[in-house]
Every structure is written in C-alpha cells, then in structure tokens.
Amino acid sequence: MRCLATASLVILVLTFCSLPESSVLRADEPAYQSEIVFPYHPQHNHAPGLVECPNGDLLISWFRGSGERTADDVQVLGARRRQGQQEWSDPFPMANYPGFPDCNSVLWIDPQKRLWMFWPVILDNTWDSCLTNYVVSEDYTGEGTPKWGRQQMILLKPQDFSKEYLANVIHELGNSKPLKPETQGYLDHAKSTVTQKLYQRIGWQPRCKPTLLPSGRILMPLYTDNFGISIMAISDDEGNSWYASKPLFGYGNNQPSVLRRDDGTLVAYLRDDAFSRRVRFCTSEDDGLSWSKIANTDFVNPGSSVDGVRLSNGHWILVMNEGDQDRHHLVVALSDDEGRSWKWKRTLEDQVGGQFHYPAVIQGKNGQIHVAYSYFVEAGETMKHAEFNEDWIKAGQP
C-alpha cells in the first residue's frame, strides 16, 4: 500500500508539473497560465490580433519580416490553438501582397460569426502611404489559412479638417518648444500636406479591434502617422460600406481602443507619441461621430499601444506598457466603474532588456481573459499568449 501511495503521489506531482506556466485555471480562485505561440524567431514578429472562434479555438495573427514598413518581405501570419489544447499550430499565411509590406493585423468576429481581418498595405515604405484592407471568412475553423471570401479596402473621404487641424494640433506643437528635430520634421510635413485631399484620405491604418454598438454600428479605429491623429471608420450596414468620423485631435494620439459605458458614452484610450508620456483618452456622446478634446489618464506610458475590453459583467480591462522609458513592463488594469477609476493592477511582464508590447485583449465565452502580445528577448522574437481571470488581477501587486 505504501508503494502504491508513493507511486500515486509521483504521478500527481508529474501531472501538476506538466501544466502550463504558473497555475491551474479554476473558476473559484486566482488563475493564470501562459505560453509562447512559436519558437523564438530571428526576424521581426510583431503586433498580434486575437479572437476566440465560435468552436472555442483561439486564432492569432501577426506580421513577420526583415523589418516593418521599410521591408518589402513583411507578411501577415497566423496560428491556431484548438480548444482544450495548450500548443499552437505552426504558423500559416494570412495575407501577403508580394513586394509590399503587410503590417498591423486586427481580427474580429461579427454577430453573424464571420471572421474579419483588417491590415494596412504599405505602398512606398512610409506609414502615410498605407491603405487599409480587410478580408472576411465564413470558413475559418479548419487547418491553416481561413478560406477568405470578400476582400475590400476601407477608403475614407473625411470632411476637410485642415483648418481645425492647423488651429488645434499645429498650435499645440508650436507652443511646445523646443521641438526635437524629428518632431519639427513631422510638423513641417503636416503643414505642407494637410490641405491636400490625397493625404487626408490615405495613411489611415488599424491597430485595435472594432467596437460594435447596440444599434449595429461598427466603429473601426484608425490612425495616421502623417498627422499624428486618429479617426473612426464607421459602418451602419454590417461592414458593407464605411465613412469617416470627425478626427480625434491632439498631436501624437494614435491606435485608439474604444469601450462603451452603459449610458452610451464611448471612451477611446490612446497611445501618445508626443510629449505627455501618458495614456490619453477622449469621449463621444454621439456614437462615435465626434470626439471631445483629448486628455491624459494617470497611466504613465512610454508611447506604446494600449488595448481594452469590456467584460461580460460590465468591468473594463486595459493592457498597456507602464513607465516612461521603454517597453519592458507590461501591466493589466481592472475597473469596476467603467473607467472612472482603476482599483486593481497587476504586472504581466517585467524584464529589463526585453520588450513586451502591442497587446490584444479579449474575453472568452468561459469568462477567462486572453491577452496576446509581442514578446522580444535576447533569444529572438515571438508572440506570447496569457490566460487569466479577474481574481488573478485582484490578488496581485503591480
């Protein structure tokens, strides 16, 4: 009996040790686990999109190549993790225009359970030359690449915003002396192009997932490095056509992530590439058509992407880099009052010398929170996926 008991104990220990990083996922206690999506890779792998499919599988996308906008070999890849498994499939192609960089990809599943992927194609190796494409699939749970159906571009014709841009953004920059040489260069370029229709209509690219409103309206957040501002591509016909909101003004704001309060107010959280070193925000009271003046949150941020999600219980999640120097510290914050305060925060990554950034966050049907993010260390680059619950956030210290 003693030998049998000892053997059982050994089996139990071995079973526990074989589980994914950190802890067993249980509904009644703090739970966390994580894994890398593919082995460390020598090329640049960056900017994930993430969805949970109706069958419970996870699907991730990212771009890979010898650089970003300046590298013509960049393409969008994907991988799949089957429900109940911990290992991801080998990478497979998701989008590739040969000879042109294909960059930040966004995944989304609409109410009809169709899979959408949005991404920019870079025309002349500058961000301001990009055009945002999207593809739609109704057959995406098999092996490898989804079977893409409709493919189109989001072509926007914003109402001329040059006067408002010059009055607000240029004034803001002009009062921020002295300007760094690269910022002065952006300023000069913006002044010379903002009155041109072409530059108001191209250069808009995605980073964070769409927001679906109760009316059925889809808001697809976009931004342009040409002017350092953001905009919403709006569809009121299930994504068949798109038109532009008024821009979100405030120099250096980009990559908005949009959450909706119960009273209908929309809150956009924004990366700031300018001076504040804070996560920024603004609000809309008209379902995304126009936006308030941009203000700063208390979150210190080095100018890196932020993503958020509203949970099924109404709580809000934000995932972002914290600190004003680099991207080695990645945190998740939790609010139970729709972003008016953030009572809980916990570190996802904190390793000096590494970069852990560009998160994509969703909630699964079982209530678990999933985050995918770029994971750069000395050994190479990969995507990392973490899965946890609210109790895990509340139990930790920043």
Coordinates of C-alpha atoms in Angstrom, one line a residue:
M1 CA 0.0 0.0 0.0
R2 CA 2.9 2.4 0.8
C3 CA 4.4 1.8 -2.6
L4 CA 1.0 2.4 -4.3
A5 CA 0.6 5.6 -2.4
T6 CA 4.1 6.8 -3.3
A7 CA 3.5 6.0 -6.9
S8 CA 0.2 7.9 -6.9
L9 CA 2.0 10.9 -5.4
V10 CA 4.7 10.8 -8.0
I11 CA 2.0 10.7 -10.8
L12 CA 0.2 13.6 -9.2
V13 CA 3.4 15.7 -9.0
L14 CA 4.4 14.9 -12.5
T15 CA 0.9 15.8 -13.8
F16 CA 1.0 19.2 -12.0
C17 CA 4.5 20.0 -13.2
S18 CA 3.4 19.3 -16.8
L19 CA 0.7 22.0 -16.7
P20 CA 1.3 25.4 -18.5
E21 CA 3.2 28.2 -16.8
S22 CA 2.0 29.4 -13.4
S23 CA -1.2 27.8 -12.3
V24 CA -4.2 25.6 -12.9
L25 CA -7.2 27.5 -14.3
R26 CA -10.1 27.3 -11.8
A27 CA -13.2 29.4 -11.5
D28 CA -13.0 29.7 -7.7
E29 CA -9.5 31.1 -7.2
P30 CA -6.9 33.3 -8.9
A31 CA -5.7 31.5 -12.1
Y32 CA -3.1 32.3 -14.7
Q33 CA -1.3 30.4 -17.4
S34 CA 0.7 31.4 -20.5
E35 CA 2.8 30.1 -23.4
I36 CA 4.7 31.3 -26.4
V37 CA 3.0 30.8 -29.7
F38 CA 6.0 29.8 -31.8
P39 CA 9.8 29.2 -31.1
Y40 CA 11.9 32.3 -30.9
H41 CA 12.5 33.7 -34.4
P42 CA 15.3 35.8 -35.8
Q43 CA 13.1 38.0 -37.9
H44 CA 10.8 40.8 -36.8
N45 CA 7.5 39.4 -35.4
H46 CA 5.1 42.0 -34.1
A47 CA 1.6 43.3 -33.5
P48 CA -0.9 40.5 -32.8
G49 CA -4.6 40.3 -33.4
L50 CA -6.6 37.7 -31.4
V51 CA -10.1 36.1 -31.4
E52 CA -11.9 33.2 -29.9
C53 CA -13.8 31.3 -32.6
P54 CA -17.3 30.0 -32.0
N55 CA -16.0 26.5 -31.5
G56 CA -13.7 27.6 -28.7
D57 CA -10.4 27.7 -30.7
L58 CA -8.1 30.7 -30.4
L59 CA -6.8 32.4 -33.6
I60 CA -3.9 34.8 -33.6
S61 CA -2.4 36.9 -36.3
W62 CA 0.8 39.0 -36.5
F63 CA 3.3 40.3 -39.1
R64 CA 6.7 38.9 -39.8
G65 CA 9.6 40.0 -42.0
S66 CA 13.0 41.7 -42.0
G67 CA 11.6 44.9 -40.7
E68 CA 8.4 46.9 -40.7
R69 CA 7.2 49.5 -43.3
T70 CA 10.7 49.6 -45.0
A71 CA 10.9 45.8 -45.6
D72 CA 9.1 44.5 -48.7
D73 CA 9.1 40.9 -47.4
V74 CA 6.7 41.6 -44.5
Q75 CA 3.6 39.4 -44.5
V76 CA 0.8 38.6 -42.0
L77 CA 0.9 35.1 -40.5
G78 CA -1.5 33.3 -38.2
A79 CA -1.6 30.3 -35.8
R80 CA -4.5 28.4 -34.1
R81 CA -4.8 26.8 -30.7
R82 CA -7.5 24.2 -30.5
Q83 CA -10.0 24.2 -27.6
G84 CA -8.6 22.2 -24.7
Q85 CA -5.1 22.2 -26.0
Q86 CA -2.0 24.2 -24.9
E87 CA 0.1 24.2 -28.0
W88 CA -0.3 26.4 -31.1
S89 CA -0.2 25.2 -34.6
D90 CA 2.7 26.0 -36.9
P91 CA 2.4 29.5 -38.4
F92 CA 0.4 29.8 -41.7
P93 CA -0.1 32.7 -44.1
M94 CA -3.0 35.1 -43.6
A95 CA -2.2 37.9 -46.0
N96 CA 0.6 38.8 -48.3
Y97 CA 0.9 41.3 -51.2
P98 CA 4.3 40.3 -52.7
G99 CA 6.7 43.2 -52.8
F100 CA 4.8 45.3 -50.3
P101 CA 4.9 45.3 -46.5
D102 CA 1.7 44.0 -44.9
C103 CA 1.7 45.2 -41.3
N104 CA -0.6 45.6 -38.1
S105 CA -3.4 43.0 -38.4
V106 CA -6.7 43.1 -36.5
L107 CA -9.0 40.1 -36.0
W108 CA -12.7 40.4 -35.2
I109 CA -15.8 38.1 -35.3
D110 CA -19.0 39.8 -36.1
P111 CA -22.6 38.9 -34.8
Q112 CA -23.0 36.7 -37.9
K113 CA -19.9 34.7 -36.7
R114 CA -17.9 35.8 -39.7
L115 CA -14.2 36.3 -39.2
W116 CA -12.8 39.7 -40.3
M117 CA -9.1 40.6 -40.7
F118 CA -8.0 44.3 -41.2
W119 CA -4.5 45.3 -42.0
P120 CA -2.6 48.0 -43.9
V121 CA -0.6 47.5 -47.1
I122 CA 2.3 50.0 -47.3
L123 CA 2.7 51.5 -50.8
D124 CA 6.0 53.3 -50.7
N125 CA 7.6 52.2 -47.5
T126 CA 6.2 55.1 -45.4
W127 CA 3.3 54.8 -42.9
D128 CA 1.5 57.7 -44.6
S129 CA 1.3 55.8 -47.8
C130 CA -0.7 52.8 -46.5
L131 CA -4.2 51.6 -47.4
T132 CA -6.3 49.5 -45.0
N133 CA -7.6 46.3 -46.4
Y134 CA -9.9 43.7 -45.0
V135 CA -11.0 40.2 -45.8
V136 CA -14.0 38.2 -44.5
S137 CA -14.3 34.5 -43.9
E138 CA -17.2 32.2 -43.1
D139 CA -15.0 29.1 -43.1
Y140 CA -12.0 29.6 -40.7
T141 CA -12.0 26.6 -38.3
G142 CA -10.2 24.1 -40.4
E143 CA -6.4 23.7 -40.7
G144 CA -4.2 26.5 -41.8
T145 CA -5.3 29.7 -43.6
P146 CA -9.0 30.7 -43.3
K147 CA -10.9 30.5 -46.6
W148 CA -11.2 34.2 -47.4
G149 CA -14.2 35.4 -49.3
R150 CA -14.9 39.1 -49.7
Q151 CA -11.8 41.4 -49.9
Q152 CA -12.0 45.2 -50.0
M153 CA -10.3 48.4 -48.8
I154 CA -11.6 50.9 -46.3
L155 CA -11.4 54.1 -48.4
L156 CA -12.4 57.2 -46.4
K157 CA -13.3 60.8 -47.6
P158 CA -13.2 62.8 -44.3
Q159 CA -14.7 66.2 -44.4
D160 CA -11.9 68.7 -44.8
F161 CA -10.3 69.0 -41.4
S162 CA -7.3 71.2 -42.4
K163 CA -8.5 74.4 -40.6
E164 CA -9.3 72.6 -37.4
Y165 CA -6.0 70.7 -37.6
L166 CA -4.0 73.8 -38.1
A167 CA -5.9 75.7 -35.4
N168 CA -5.5 72.9 -32.8
V169 CA -2.6 70.5 -33.5
I170 CA -0.2 72.9 -35.1
H171 CA -0.9 75.4 -32.3
E172 CA -0.3 72.7 -29.7
L173 CA 3.0 71.8 -31.3
G174 CA 4.0 75.4 -31.8
N175 CA 3.7 76.0 -28.1
S176 CA 5.8 73.0 -27.2
K177 CA 9.3 74.5 -27.6
P178 CA 11.9 73.4 -28.2
L179 CA 10.9 70.7 -30.6
K180 CA 13.1 67.7 -31.4
P181 CA 14.4 67.8 -35.0
E182 CA 12.2 64.7 -35.9
T183 CA 9.1 66.4 -34.4
Q184 CA 9.9 69.6 -36.3
G185 CA 10.1 67.5 -39.5
Y186 CA 6.7 66.0 -38.8
L187 CA 5.3 69.5 -38.2
D188 CA 6.7 70.9 -41.4
H189 CA 5.4 67.9 -43.4
A190 CA 1.9 68.1 -41.8
K191 CA 1.6 71.8 -42.6
S192 CA 2.5 71.2 -46.2
T193 CA 0.1 68.2 -46.8
V194 CA -2.9 68.7 -44.5
T195 CA -4.8 70.8 -47.1
Q196 CA -4.4 68.1 -49.8
K197 CA -7.3 65.7 -50.3
L198 CA -4.9 62.8 -51.0
Y199 CA -3.2 63.0 -47.7
Q200 CA -6.5 63.3 -45.8
R201 CA -7.7 60.1 -47.5
I202 CA -4.7 57.8 -47.3
G203 CA -2.4 56.7 -44.5
W204 CA -5.2 55.5 -42.1
Q205 CA -4.3 52.2 -40.6
P206 CA -5.7 49.9 -37.9
R207 CA -4.3 48.6 -34.6
C208 CA -7.1 47.8 -32.2
K209 CA -10.3 45.7 -32.8
P210 CA -13.6 47.2 -33.8
T211 CA -16.4 48.2 -31.4
L212 CA -19.9 47.0 -32.1
L213 CA -22.6 49.4 -30.8
P214 CA -26.2 48.3 -29.8
S215 CA -27.5 49.9 -32.9
G216 CA -25.4 47.6 -35.0
R217 CA -23.0 50.4 -35.9
I218 CA -19.4 49.3 -36.3
L219 CA -16.5 51.6 -35.2
M220 CA -13.2 50.6 -36.7
P221 CA -10.4 52.7 -35.0
L222 CA -7.8 54.0 -37.4
Y223 CA -4.8 56.4 -37.1
T224 CA -2.3 58.2 -39.3
D225 CA 1.3 58.9 -38.6
N226 CA 1.2 61.6 -41.3
F227 CA -0.8 64.0 -39.0
G228 CA -0.4 62.3 -35.6
I229 CA -4.2 61.9 -35.1
S230 CA -6.9 59.2 -35.1
I231 CA -10.3 58.7 -36.7
M232 CA -13.1 56.2 -36.7
A233 CA -14.2 54.3 -39.9
I234 CA -17.9 53.9 -39.4
S235 CA -20.3 51.3 -40.9
D236 CA -24.0 51.3 -40.4
D237 CA -24.6 48.4 -42.9
E238 CA -22.7 45.4 -41.3
G239 CA -19.4 46.4 -42.9
N240 CA -20.5 46.8 -46.5
S241 CA -19.6 50.5 -46.6
W242 CA -17.6 52.8 -44.5
Y243 CA -17.5 56.6 -43.8
A244 CA -15.3 58.8 -41.6
S245 CA -16.0 60.3 -38.2
K246 CA -14.5 63.7 -37.3
P247 CA -10.8 63.2 -36.3
L248 CA -9.6 62.8 -32.8
F249 CA -7.4 65.9 -32.4
G250 CA -4.4 66.2 -30.2
Y251 CA -0.9 65.7 -31.6
G252 CA 0.7 62.3 -31.3
N253 CA -2.5 60.4 -30.4
N254 CA -2.9 57.1 -32.2
Q255 CA -4.1 53.5 -32.0
P256 CA -7.4 54.1 -30.2
S257 CA -9.2 51.3 -28.3
V258 CA -12.9 52.1 -27.8
L259 CA -15.1 51.0 -24.9
R260 CA -18.8 51.8 -24.3
R261 CA -20.4 52.8 -21.0
D262 CA -24.0 51.8 -20.1
D263 CA -25.2 55.4 -20.7
G264 CA -23.9 55.2 -24.3
T265 CA -20.7 57.3 -23.7
L266 CA -17.8 56.0 -25.7
V267 CA -14.3 56.2 -24.3
A268 CA -11.3 56.0 -26.5
Y269 CA -7.9 55.1 -24.9
L270 CA -5.0 56.3 -27.0
R271 CA -1.2 55.9 -27.2
D272 CA 0.6 59.2 -27.2
D273 CA 3.7 59.6 -29.4
A274 CA 4.3 63.2 -28.4
F275 CA 5.0 64.7 -25.1
S276 CA 2.7 63.6 -22.3
R277 CA 4.1 60.1 -21.6
R278 CA 0.6 59.2 -20.5
V279 CA -2.1 57.0 -21.9
R280 CA -4.6 59.5 -23.2
F281 CA -8.4 59.4 -23.6
C282 CA -11.4 61.2 -25.1
T283 CA -15.1 60.6 -25.3
S284 CA -18.0 60.6 -27.7
E285 CA -21.7 61.2 -27.0
D286 CA -23.0 60.6 -30.5
D287 CA -21.9 57.0 -31.2
G288 CA -18.5 57.9 -32.5
L289 CA -19.3 60.7 -35.0
S290 CA -17.4 63.4 -33.0
W291 CA -15.0 63.3 -30.1
S292 CA -14.1 65.5 -27.1
K293 CA -10.8 67.2 -26.5
I294 CA -8.1 64.6 -25.7
A295 CA -6.9 64.5 -22.0
N296 CA -4.4 62.4 -20.1
T297 CA -5.0 59.5 -17.8
D298 CA -2.8 58.8 -14.8
F299 CA -1.2 55.8 -16.5
V300 CA 2.5 56.5 -17.4
N301 CA 3.3 55.1 -20.8
P302 CA 6.4 55.2 -23.0
G303 CA 4.4 55.8 -26.2
S304 CA 3.2 52.2 -26.8
S305 CA 0.0 50.6 -27.8
V306 CA -2.9 50.1 -25.4
D307 CA -5.9 47.7 -25.8
G308 CA -9.0 47.3 -23.8
V309 CA -12.1 45.1 -23.5
R310 CA -15.5 45.4 -21.7
L311 CA -16.1 42.1 -19.8
S312 CA -19.5 40.4 -19.6
N313 CA -20.1 41.7 -16.1
G314 CA -19.5 45.3 -17.2
H315 CA -16.0 45.6 -15.8
W316 CA -13.3 47.1 -18.0
I317 CA -9.8 45.8 -18.7
L318 CA -6.8 47.8 -20.1
V319 CA -3.5 46.3 -21.0
M320 CA -0.5 48.6 -21.6
N321 CA 3.1 49.3 -21.0
E322 CA 3.9 51.2 -17.8
G323 CA 6.8 53.6 -17.3
D324 CA 8.2 56.4 -19.5
Q325 CA 11.4 54.9 -20.8
D326 CA 10.9 51.5 -22.7
R327 CA 8.5 48.6 -23.1
H328 CA 9.8 46.0 -20.6
H329 CA 7.0 46.5 -18.1
L330 CA 3.5 45.3 -19.3
V331 CA 0.5 45.5 -16.9
V332 CA -3.2 44.8 -16.9
A333 CA -5.6 47.1 -15.1
L334 CA -9.2 46.5 -14.0
S335 CA -12.0 48.9 -13.4
D336 CA -15.4 48.2 -11.9
D337 CA -16.9 51.7 -12.7
E338 CA -16.4 51.9 -16.4
G339 CA -13.0 53.5 -16.4
R340 CA -13.7 56.3 -13.9
S341 CA -11.2 54.6 -11.6
W342 CA -8.8 51.6 -11.8
K343 CA -8.8 49.9 -8.5
W344 CA -6.6 46.9 -9.5
K345 CA -3.5 46.4 -11.5
R346 CA -1.1 43.5 -12.0
T347 CA 2.1 43.0 -13.9
L348 CA 2.1 40.6 -16.8
E349 CA 5.8 41.1 -17.7
D350 CA 8.7 43.0 -16.2
Q351 CA 12.1 42.1 -17.5
V352 CA 14.7 44.8 -18.2
G353 CA 16.2 44.3 -21.6
G354 CA 13.1 42.8 -23.1
Q355 CA 10.2 44.3 -24.9
F356 CA 6.6 43.1 -24.2
H357 CA 4.1 45.2 -26.0
Y358 CA 1.3 45.7 -28.5
P359 CA -1.3 43.7 -26.5
A360 CA -4.6 42.4 -27.9
V361 CA -7.1 41.5 -25.2
I362 CA -10.4 39.6 -25.4
Q363 CA -12.7 37.7 -23.1
G364 CA -13.6 34.1 -23.9
K365 CA -17.0 32.5 -23.6
N366 CA -16.0 30.9 -20.3
G367 CA -15.2 34.3 -18.8
Q368 CA -11.4 33.9 -19.0
I369 CA -9.4 36.9 -20.2
H370 CA -6.9 36.3 -23.0
V371 CA -4.0 38.6 -23.9
A372 CA -1.6 38.2 -26.8
Y373 CA 1.4 40.4 -27.2
S374 CA 4.8 40.8 -28.9
Y375 CA 7.5 39.1 -26.9
F376 CA 11.1 40.2 -27.6
V377 CA 14.0 38.9 -25.7
E378 CA 17.7 38.2 -26.5
A379 CA 16.9 34.8 -27.8
G380 CA 14.6 36.2 -30.5
E381 CA 11.0 37.3 -31.1
T382 CA 7.7 35.5 -30.7
M383 CA 4.1 36.1 -29.7
K384 CA 3.0 35.3 -26.2
H385 CA -0.5 34.3 -25.0
A386 CA -1.6 34.7 -21.4
E387 CA -5.0 33.5 -19.9
F388 CA -6.2 34.5 -16.5
N389 CA -9.3 35.6 -14.5
E390 CA -10.3 38.7 -12.7
D391 CA -9.4 37.2 -9.3
W392 CA -5.8 36.8 -10.5
I393 CA -5.7 40.6 -11.2
K394 CA -7.2 41.4 -7.8
A395 CA -4.8 39.1 -6.0
G396 CA -1.6 40.6 -7.3
Q397 CA 0.5 43.6 -6.7
P398 CA 1.7 45.9 -9.6

